[in-house]
Amino acid sequence: MAATVISPVQLILPETIVERAWISFENGTITDFATGPAPHSDRPVDGLGLFLAPGFIDTHVHGGNGADFLDATPEAFSTIVDYHLSQGTTVLCPTLATTTYERIGAVLDVWSKIKGACTARILPVHLEGPHLAAAKAGAQDPKLLRSPTEIDIAWLVKNAARIGQMTIAPELPNALQLIQRCRDAGIIMSAGHTEAREESVAASISRGLSKITHLFNAMTFAAKSGLFRQPGLAEYALIEDRLACELIADGFHVSTTLMKLAVRSKGPCRLALISDALAGTGLPVGSTFMLGSLPCRVAHGFCELGDGSALAGSATTLIDQVRIMHQTVNVSIVDAVRMATHTPASLLGLENRYGSIARGNMADFVQFDGEFRVHGVWIGGRRISPYPMPE
């Protein structure tokens, strides 16, 4: 048999785990898999009986190991990609915090040059700003936040092939026009860092809004309007089937109770785990770094602004969040992995290539043990490592 065969493994499919399984792949794609004795292969790989899942897909990641995509250098891209790849993330959407359009253009130019040369798969960029609500800035630079202009919209449409997603506050002037024109150009539109409530979000959905950025963070909640209590974006997103939601499942941005509420309301098919990792992710506690023009530091399990006034992204990777969802939120391993693989692939329209163990899909895998320690990663059937087990 010419194909490579990994066995034995616990193969994680979108709906179940196949015990004592084998999987084969050739020319970068999955050719077959089943339970039982593995077929003969000239290229056998000992799966050690560990879990084998699709490679993780991170649709919202700013940086890692001291680098930020906003650095706009090939070296920064490579540093970030290599770090997250070592943790099992095989597909990344470089995410840019609020900055100027000039800086965005510089990052897009680097993306164009390096996207085919990175060890992991680099998808088009996710813009988190600059068209966000100042009152919900969080770790976004408030001096750079503003409403979109016709010039901004035209620039975004012109560059749509390099921009996969955009987060916007739907209540801003010209936001509805931006949402519709960018969605028509193929950009996935998401609401975040916003004061929007049900009425404006519903209007945005009709224009093409389909996603919510980091559910429960930097958004509105139920509050009284006159005599009556009205839902905020958080509650509306939970019951609106047309909206998928990102979730930072690090145990700090969102409490265990709220994570359970999100899972019960949206289900694993409409809830995508995101790292929201910054440059500080992977660095020792106490390390300092910059998020655009804002000084930040690494705390115990999360990142924060230098003055401690707000969270500033997470200090976790997707393998950490899969573990937390399983061990703390009591989500099955199958569903926790699905939220980091098949669900984000579906949101991006890539489910027929990535995000699940299926014949014909790309042979991108992460191998991990029962303690969620990564033992190996494959991209297109090529083993990038084995990585040493973390202590």
XYZ file of C-alpha atoms in Angstrom, residues 48 50 366-369 373-377 383 385-389:
17
model
C 0.389 4.887 20.151
C -3.612 8.339 21.248
C -3.225 16.831 15.711
C -2.331 13.889 17.947
C -2.814 14.301 21.703
C -3.153 12.218 24.849
C -0.708 17.187 25.536
C 0.237 17.446 21.859
C 2.402 14.595 20.537
C 2.376 15.300 16.805
C 0.987 17.495 14.044
C 4.466 15.303 9.862
C 7.169 17.106 14.352
C 6.872 14.995 16.928
C 6.789 17.743 19.506
C 8.164 17.006 22.975
C 5.549 16.488 25.659
